[in-house]
CSV table of C-alpha atoms and ligand atoms in Angstrom, one decimal:
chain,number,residue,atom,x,y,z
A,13,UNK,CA,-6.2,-15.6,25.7
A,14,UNK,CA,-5.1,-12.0,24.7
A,15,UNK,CA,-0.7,-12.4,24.7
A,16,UNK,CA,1.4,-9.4,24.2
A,17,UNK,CA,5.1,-10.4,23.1
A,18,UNK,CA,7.5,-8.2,22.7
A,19,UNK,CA,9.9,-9.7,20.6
A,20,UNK,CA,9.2,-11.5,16.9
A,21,UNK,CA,10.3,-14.8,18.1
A,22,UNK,CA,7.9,-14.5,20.9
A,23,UNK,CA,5.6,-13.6,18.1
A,24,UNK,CA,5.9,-16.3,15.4
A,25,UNK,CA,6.0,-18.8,18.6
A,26,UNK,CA,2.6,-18.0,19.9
A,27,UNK,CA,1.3,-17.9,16.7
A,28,UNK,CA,2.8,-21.4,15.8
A,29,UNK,CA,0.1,-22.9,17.4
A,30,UNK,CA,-2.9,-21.2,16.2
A,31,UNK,CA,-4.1,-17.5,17.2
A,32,UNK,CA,-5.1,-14.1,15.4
A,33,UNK,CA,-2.6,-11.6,14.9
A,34,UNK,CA,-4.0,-8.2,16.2
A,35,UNK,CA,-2.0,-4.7,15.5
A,36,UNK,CA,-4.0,-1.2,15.6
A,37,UNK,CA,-7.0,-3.1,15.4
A,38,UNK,CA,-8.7,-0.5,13.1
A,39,UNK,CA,-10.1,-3.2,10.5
A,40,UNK,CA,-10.0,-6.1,13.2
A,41,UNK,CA,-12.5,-4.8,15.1
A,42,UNK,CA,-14.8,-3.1,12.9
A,43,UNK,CA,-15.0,-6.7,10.9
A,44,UNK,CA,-15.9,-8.5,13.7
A,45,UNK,CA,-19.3,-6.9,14.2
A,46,UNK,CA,-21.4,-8.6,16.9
A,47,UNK,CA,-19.6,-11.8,16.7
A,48,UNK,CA,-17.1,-12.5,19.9
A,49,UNK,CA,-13.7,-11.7,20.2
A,50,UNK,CA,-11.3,-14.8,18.8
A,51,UNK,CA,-9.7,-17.2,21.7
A,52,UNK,CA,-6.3,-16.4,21.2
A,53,UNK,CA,-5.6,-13.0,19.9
A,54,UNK,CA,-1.7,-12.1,19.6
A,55,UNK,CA,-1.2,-8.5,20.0
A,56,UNK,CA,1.6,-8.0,17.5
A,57,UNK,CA,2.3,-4.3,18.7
A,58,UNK,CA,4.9,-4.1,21.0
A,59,UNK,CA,7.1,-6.5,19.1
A,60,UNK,CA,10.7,-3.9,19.0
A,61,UNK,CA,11.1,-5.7,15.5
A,62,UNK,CA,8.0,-4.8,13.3
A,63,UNK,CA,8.4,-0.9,14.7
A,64,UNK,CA,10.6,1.5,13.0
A,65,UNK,CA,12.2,2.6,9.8
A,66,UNK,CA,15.2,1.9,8.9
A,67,UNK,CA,18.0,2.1,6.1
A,68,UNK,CA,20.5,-0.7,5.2
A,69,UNK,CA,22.0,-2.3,2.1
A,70,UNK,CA,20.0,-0.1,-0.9
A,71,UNK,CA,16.8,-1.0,0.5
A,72,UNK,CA,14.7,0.7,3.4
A,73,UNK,CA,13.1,-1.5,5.6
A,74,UNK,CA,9.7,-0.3,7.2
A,75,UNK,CA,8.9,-2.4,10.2
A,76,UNK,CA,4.7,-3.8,9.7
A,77,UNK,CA,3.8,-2.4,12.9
A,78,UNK,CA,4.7,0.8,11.7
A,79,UNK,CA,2.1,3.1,11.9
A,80,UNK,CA,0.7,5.5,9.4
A,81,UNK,CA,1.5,8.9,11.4
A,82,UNK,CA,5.1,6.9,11.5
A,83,UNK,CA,5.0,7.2,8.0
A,84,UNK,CA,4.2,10.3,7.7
A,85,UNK,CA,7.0,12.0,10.7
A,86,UNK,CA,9.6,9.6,9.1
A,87,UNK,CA,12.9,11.6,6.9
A,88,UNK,CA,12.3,9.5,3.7
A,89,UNK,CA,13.5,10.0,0.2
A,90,UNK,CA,10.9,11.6,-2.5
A,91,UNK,CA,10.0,8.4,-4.3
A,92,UNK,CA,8.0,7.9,-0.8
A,93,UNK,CA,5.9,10.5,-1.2
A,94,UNK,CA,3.0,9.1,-2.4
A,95,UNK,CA,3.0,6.7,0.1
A,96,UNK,CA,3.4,9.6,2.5
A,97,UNK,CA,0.2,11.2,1.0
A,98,UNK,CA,-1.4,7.9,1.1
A,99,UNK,CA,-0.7,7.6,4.6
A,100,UNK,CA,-2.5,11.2,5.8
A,101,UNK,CA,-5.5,10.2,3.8
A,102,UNK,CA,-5.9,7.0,5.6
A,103,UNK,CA,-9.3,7.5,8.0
A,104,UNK,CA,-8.2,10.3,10.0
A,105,UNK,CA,-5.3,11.3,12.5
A,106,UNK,CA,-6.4,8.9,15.2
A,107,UNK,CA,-6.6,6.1,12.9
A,108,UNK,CA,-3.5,6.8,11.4
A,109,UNK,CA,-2.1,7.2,14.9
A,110,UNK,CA,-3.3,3.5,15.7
A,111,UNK,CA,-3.5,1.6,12.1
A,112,UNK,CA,-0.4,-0.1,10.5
A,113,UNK,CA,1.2,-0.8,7.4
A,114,UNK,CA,1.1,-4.7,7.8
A,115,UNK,CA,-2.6,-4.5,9.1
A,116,UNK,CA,-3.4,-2.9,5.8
A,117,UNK,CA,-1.6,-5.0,3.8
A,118,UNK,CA,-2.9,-8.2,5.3
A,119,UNK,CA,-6.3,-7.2,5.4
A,120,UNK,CA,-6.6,-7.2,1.4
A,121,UNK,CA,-9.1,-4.6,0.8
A,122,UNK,CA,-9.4,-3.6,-2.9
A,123,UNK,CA,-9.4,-0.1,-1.4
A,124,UNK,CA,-6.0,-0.2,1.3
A,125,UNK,CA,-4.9,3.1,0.0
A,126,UNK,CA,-1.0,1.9,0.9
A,127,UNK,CA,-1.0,-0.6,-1.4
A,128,UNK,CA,-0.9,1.5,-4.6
A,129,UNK,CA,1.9,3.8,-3.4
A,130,UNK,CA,3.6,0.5,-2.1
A,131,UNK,CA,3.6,-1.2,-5.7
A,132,UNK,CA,5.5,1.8,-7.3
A,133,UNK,CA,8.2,1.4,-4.9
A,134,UNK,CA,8.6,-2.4,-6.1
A,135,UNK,CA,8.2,-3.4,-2.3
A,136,UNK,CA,8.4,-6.8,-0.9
A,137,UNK,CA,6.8,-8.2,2.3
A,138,UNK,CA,8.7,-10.3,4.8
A,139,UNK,CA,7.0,-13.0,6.2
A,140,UNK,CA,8.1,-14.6,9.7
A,141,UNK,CA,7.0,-17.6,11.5
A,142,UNK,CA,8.7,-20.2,13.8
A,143,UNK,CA,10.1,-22.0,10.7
A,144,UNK,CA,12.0,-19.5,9.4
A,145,UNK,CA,11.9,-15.8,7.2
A,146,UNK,CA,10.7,-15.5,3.4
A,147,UNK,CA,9.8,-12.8,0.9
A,148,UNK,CA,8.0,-12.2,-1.9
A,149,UNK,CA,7.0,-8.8,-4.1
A,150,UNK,CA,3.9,-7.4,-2.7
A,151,UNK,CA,1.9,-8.0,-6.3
A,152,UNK,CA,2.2,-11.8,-5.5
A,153,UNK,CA,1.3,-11.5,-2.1
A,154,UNK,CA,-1.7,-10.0,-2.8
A,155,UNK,CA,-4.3,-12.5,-4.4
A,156,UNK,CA,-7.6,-11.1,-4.6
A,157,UNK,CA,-10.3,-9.1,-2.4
A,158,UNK,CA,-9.3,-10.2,1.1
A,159,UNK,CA,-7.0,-12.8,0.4
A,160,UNK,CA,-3.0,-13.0,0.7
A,161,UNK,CA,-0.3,-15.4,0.9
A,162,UNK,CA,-0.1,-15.1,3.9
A,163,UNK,CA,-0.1,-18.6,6.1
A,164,UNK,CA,-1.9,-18.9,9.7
A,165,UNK,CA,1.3,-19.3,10.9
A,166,UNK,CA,3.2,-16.2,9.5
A,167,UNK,CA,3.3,-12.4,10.8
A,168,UNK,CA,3.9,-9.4,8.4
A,169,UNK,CA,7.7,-8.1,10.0
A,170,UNK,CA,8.5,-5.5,7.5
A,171,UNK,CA,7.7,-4.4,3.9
A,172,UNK,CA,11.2,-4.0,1.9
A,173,UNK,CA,11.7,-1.0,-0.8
A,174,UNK,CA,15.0,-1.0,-2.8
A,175,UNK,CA,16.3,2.7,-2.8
A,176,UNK,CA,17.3,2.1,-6.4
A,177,UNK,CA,14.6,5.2,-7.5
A,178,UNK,CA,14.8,7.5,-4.2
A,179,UNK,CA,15.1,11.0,-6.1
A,180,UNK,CA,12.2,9.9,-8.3
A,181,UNK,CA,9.0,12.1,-7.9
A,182,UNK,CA,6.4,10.0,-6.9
A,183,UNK,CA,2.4,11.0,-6.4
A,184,UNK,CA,-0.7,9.8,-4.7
A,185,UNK,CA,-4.0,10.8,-5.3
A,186,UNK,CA,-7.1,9.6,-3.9
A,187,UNK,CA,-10.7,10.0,-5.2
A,188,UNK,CA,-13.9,10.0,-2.4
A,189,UNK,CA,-17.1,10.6,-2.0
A,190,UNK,CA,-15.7,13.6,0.3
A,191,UNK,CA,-12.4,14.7,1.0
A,192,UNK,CA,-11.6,13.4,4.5
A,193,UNK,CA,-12.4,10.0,6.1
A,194,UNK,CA,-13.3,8.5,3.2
A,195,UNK,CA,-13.1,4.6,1.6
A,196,UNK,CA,-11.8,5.2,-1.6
A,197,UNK,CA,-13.5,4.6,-5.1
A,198,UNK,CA,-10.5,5.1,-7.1
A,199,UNK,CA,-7.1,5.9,-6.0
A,200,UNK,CA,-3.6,6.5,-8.8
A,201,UNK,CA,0.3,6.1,-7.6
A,202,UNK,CA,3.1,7.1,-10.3
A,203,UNK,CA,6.3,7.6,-9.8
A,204,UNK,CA,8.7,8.6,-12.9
A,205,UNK,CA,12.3,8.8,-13.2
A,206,UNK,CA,14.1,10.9,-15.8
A,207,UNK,CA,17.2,9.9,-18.0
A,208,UNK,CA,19.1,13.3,-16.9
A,209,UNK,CA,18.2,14.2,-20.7
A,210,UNK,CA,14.3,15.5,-19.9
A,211,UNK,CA,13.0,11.9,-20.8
A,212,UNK,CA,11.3,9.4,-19.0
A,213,UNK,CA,13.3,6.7,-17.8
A,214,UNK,CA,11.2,4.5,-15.6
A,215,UNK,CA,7.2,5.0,-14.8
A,216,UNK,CA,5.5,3.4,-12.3
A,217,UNK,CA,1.8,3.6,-12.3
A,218,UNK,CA,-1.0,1.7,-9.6
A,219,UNK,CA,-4.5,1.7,-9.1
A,220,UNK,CA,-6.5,1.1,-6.5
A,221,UNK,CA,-10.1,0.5,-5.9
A,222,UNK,CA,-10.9,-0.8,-9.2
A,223,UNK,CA,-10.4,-4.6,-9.2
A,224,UNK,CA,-9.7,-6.8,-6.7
A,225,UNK,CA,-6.4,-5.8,-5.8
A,226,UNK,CA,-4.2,-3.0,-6.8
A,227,UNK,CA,-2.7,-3.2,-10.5
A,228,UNK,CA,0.3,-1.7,-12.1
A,229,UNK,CA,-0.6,-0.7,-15.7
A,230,UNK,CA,2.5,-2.0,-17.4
A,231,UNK,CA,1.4,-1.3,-20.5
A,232,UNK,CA,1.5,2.7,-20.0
A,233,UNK,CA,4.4,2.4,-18.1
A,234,UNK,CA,5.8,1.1,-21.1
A,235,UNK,CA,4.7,3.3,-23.5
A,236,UNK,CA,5.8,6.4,-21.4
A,237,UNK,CA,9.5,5.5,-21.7
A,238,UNK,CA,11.3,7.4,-23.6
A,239,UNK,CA,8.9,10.3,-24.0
A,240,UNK,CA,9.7,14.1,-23.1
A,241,UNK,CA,8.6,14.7,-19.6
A,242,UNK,CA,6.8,18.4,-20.3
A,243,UNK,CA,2.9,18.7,-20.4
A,244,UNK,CA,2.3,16.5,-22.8
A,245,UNK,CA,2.9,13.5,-21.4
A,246,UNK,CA,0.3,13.1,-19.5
A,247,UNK,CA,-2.4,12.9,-22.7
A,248,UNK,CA,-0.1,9.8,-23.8
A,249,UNK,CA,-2.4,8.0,-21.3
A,250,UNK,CA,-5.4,6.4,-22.6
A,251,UNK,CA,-8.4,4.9,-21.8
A,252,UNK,CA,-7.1,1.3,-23.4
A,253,UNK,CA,-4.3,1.6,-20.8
A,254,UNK,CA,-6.7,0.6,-18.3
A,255,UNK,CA,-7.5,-2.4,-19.4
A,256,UNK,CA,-5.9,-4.7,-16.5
A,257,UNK,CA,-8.5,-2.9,-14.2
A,258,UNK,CA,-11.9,-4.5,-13.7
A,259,UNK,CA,-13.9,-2.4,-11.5
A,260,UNK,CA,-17.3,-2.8,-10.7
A,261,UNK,CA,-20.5,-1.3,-9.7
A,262,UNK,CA,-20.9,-0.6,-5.9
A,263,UNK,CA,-22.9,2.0,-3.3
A,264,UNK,CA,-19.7,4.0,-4.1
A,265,UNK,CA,-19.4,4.3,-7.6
A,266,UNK,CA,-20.6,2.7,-10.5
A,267,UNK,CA,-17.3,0.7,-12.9
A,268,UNK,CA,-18.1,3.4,-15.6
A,269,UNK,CA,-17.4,6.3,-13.4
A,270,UNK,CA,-14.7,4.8,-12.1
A,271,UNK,CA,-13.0,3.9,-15.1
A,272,UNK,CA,-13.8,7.5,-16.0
A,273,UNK,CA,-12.5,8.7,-12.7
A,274,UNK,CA,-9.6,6.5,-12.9
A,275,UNK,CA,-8.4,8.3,-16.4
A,276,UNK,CA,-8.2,11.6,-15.0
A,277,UNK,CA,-6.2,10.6,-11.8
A,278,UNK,CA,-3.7,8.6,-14.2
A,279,UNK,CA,-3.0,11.8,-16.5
A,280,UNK,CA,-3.2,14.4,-13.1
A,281,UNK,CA,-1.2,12.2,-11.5
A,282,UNK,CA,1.3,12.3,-14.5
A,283,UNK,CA,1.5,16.4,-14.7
A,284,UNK,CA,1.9,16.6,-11.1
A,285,UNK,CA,5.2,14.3,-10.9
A,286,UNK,CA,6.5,16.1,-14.2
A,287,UNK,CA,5.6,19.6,-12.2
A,288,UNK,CA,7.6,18.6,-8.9
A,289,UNK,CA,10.5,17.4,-11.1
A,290,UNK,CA,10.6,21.1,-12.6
B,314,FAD,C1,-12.8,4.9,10.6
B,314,FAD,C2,-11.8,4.2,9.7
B,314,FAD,C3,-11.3,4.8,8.6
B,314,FAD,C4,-10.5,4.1,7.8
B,314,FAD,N1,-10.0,4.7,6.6
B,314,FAD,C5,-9.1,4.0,5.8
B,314,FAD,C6,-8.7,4.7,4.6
B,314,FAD,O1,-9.0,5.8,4.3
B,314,FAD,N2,-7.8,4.0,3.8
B,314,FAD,C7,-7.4,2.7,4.1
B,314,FAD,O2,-6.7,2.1,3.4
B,314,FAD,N3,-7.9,2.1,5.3
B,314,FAD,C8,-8.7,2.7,6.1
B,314,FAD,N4,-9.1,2.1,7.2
B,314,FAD,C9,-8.7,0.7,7.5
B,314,FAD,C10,-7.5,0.6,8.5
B,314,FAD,O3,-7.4,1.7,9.3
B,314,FAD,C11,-6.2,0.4,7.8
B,314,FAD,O4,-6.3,-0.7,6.9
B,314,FAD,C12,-5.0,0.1,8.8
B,314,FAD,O5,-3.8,0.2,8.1
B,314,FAD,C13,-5.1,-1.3,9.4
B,314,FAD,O6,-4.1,-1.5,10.3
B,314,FAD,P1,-4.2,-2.1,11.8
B,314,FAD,O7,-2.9,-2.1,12.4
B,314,FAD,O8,-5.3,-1.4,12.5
B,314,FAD,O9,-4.7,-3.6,11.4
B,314,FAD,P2,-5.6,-4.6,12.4
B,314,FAD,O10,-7.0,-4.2,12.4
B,314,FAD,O11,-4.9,-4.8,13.7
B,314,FAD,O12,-5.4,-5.9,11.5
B,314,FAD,C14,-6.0,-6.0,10.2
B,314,FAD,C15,-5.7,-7.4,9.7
B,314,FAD,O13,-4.3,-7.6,9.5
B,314,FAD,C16,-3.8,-8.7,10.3
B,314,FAD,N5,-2.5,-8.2,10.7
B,314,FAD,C17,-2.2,-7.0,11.3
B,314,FAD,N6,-0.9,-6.9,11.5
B,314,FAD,C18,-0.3,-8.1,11.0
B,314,FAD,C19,1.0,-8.6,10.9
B,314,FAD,N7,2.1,-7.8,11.3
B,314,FAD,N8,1.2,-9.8,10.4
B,314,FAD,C20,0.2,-10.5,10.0
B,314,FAD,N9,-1.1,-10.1,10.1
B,314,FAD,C21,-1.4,-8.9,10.6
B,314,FAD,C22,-4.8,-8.9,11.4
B,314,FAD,O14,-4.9,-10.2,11.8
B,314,FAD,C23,-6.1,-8.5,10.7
B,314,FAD,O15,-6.6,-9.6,9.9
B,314,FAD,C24,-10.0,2.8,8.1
B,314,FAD,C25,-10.5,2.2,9.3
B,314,FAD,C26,-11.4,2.8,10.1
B,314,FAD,C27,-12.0,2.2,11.3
């Protein structure tokens, strides 16, 4: 049974009773391999209420079908561009025409590169099913390689970013075994917010691709606060600041590297959003 609804209580009905939810189908496919298609699939796409961006009561509301090249075309405030840079480094244009934020999201890969960008932006997911609407911060949503908090019953409607930091300069940068096309094997979000004064008033900083979901290292974003925002700060960043990160050894990279790796794009990343606030 392949349904196409076209509103979210359509949606969340057909999915009450069992089903897979499909959007661009860009990891959906590829993951099932040789197996068969599921029995019920529930093409989540034309639903008007997971498409679109909008703006309303401090927050900004991006629908989950929203697709990356939506991203990209939409007018949003500069703490969103890293996620905008995410976003044109995801596959290529055709994926990013077809793939969507609550697709990567719900897929879990250590290496979604929106996740990272997502975390600095303190978003939330909204979850909808037939029993009703909840929310929770995307860093509790995601539990592990692969695995949310999602339920069966439940589709991704929209990912929720208070507009609290929108001025804030905010980065994305993405390491590969080439530059286009590429899974990632390590990937840095910061965002930073000055006092009006030339120091630091909030830092944000995620990584992606080394452990088994995307981590905030609170502890740098601690010690950053405060500190002149000139070229200096970005050697503030050390290599104990990475401890909440357990990468590992893969075909792409071996943990040392990426730690390594990982360094470099934490400290670049921190020169280039004290550069664009200059
Ligand atoms: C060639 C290629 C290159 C790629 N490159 C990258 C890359 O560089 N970086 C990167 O991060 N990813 C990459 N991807 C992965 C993929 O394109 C993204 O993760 C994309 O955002 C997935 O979105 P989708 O709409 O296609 O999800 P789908 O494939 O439709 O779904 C993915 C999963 O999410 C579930 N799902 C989808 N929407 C919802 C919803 N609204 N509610 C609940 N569950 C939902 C589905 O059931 C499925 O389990 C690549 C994929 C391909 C094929």
């Amino acid at each position: 049974m392949f349904l196409r609804p076209t509103t979210l209580h359509e949606a969340t009905q057909a999915l009450a009773d069992g089903g897979q939810v499909l959007a661009g189908g860009t990891d959906f496919f590829p993951a099932l391999g040789t197996r068969p298609a599921p029995d019920k699939i529930i093409d989540v796409s034309r639903v008007g209420e997971l498409r679109g961006i909008q703006t309303s009561h401090g927050q900004i509301r991006i629908g989950g079908a929203t697709t990356w090249s939506e991203i990209v075309a939409a007018p949003l405030p500069g703490c969103f561009d890293a996620l905008k840079a995410a976003a044109r480094e995801i596959g290529a244009i055709q994926i990013q025409n077809r793939g969507t934020v609550a697709g990567n999201l719900c897929n879990a890969s250590p290496a979604a590169d929106g996740v990272p960008p997502l975390l600095i932006l303190d978003a939330e997911v909204e979850l909808a099913s037939s029993s009703g609407v909840r929310r929770l911060p995307l860093g509790d949503f995601l539990v592990g390689n692969r695995k949310t908090q999602r339920r069966p019953d439940e589709i991704l409607s929209a990912v929720l970013v208070p507009l609290a930091l929108s001025d804030a300069p905010s980065v994305f940068l993405k390491l590969g075994a080439r530059r286009y096309l590429v899974i990632s094997i390590a990937m840095v979000a910061a965002l930073i917010a000055d006092d009006g004064q030339g120091r630091v008033a909030t830092a944000r900083i995620a990584v992606g691709s080394c452990s088994a979901t995307a981590r905030r290292l609170l502890e740098l974003e601690r010690d950053l606060l405060g500190q002149p925002l000139d070229s200096k700060l970005s050697s503030l960043a050390q290599a104990e600041h990475l401890s909440p990160l357990s990468p590992i050894d893969d075909v792409r990279a071996t943990a040392a590297y990426r730690r390594d790796a990982t360094l470099t794009l934490v400290r670049r990343a921190l020169d280039a959003c004290v550069e664009a606030r200059s």
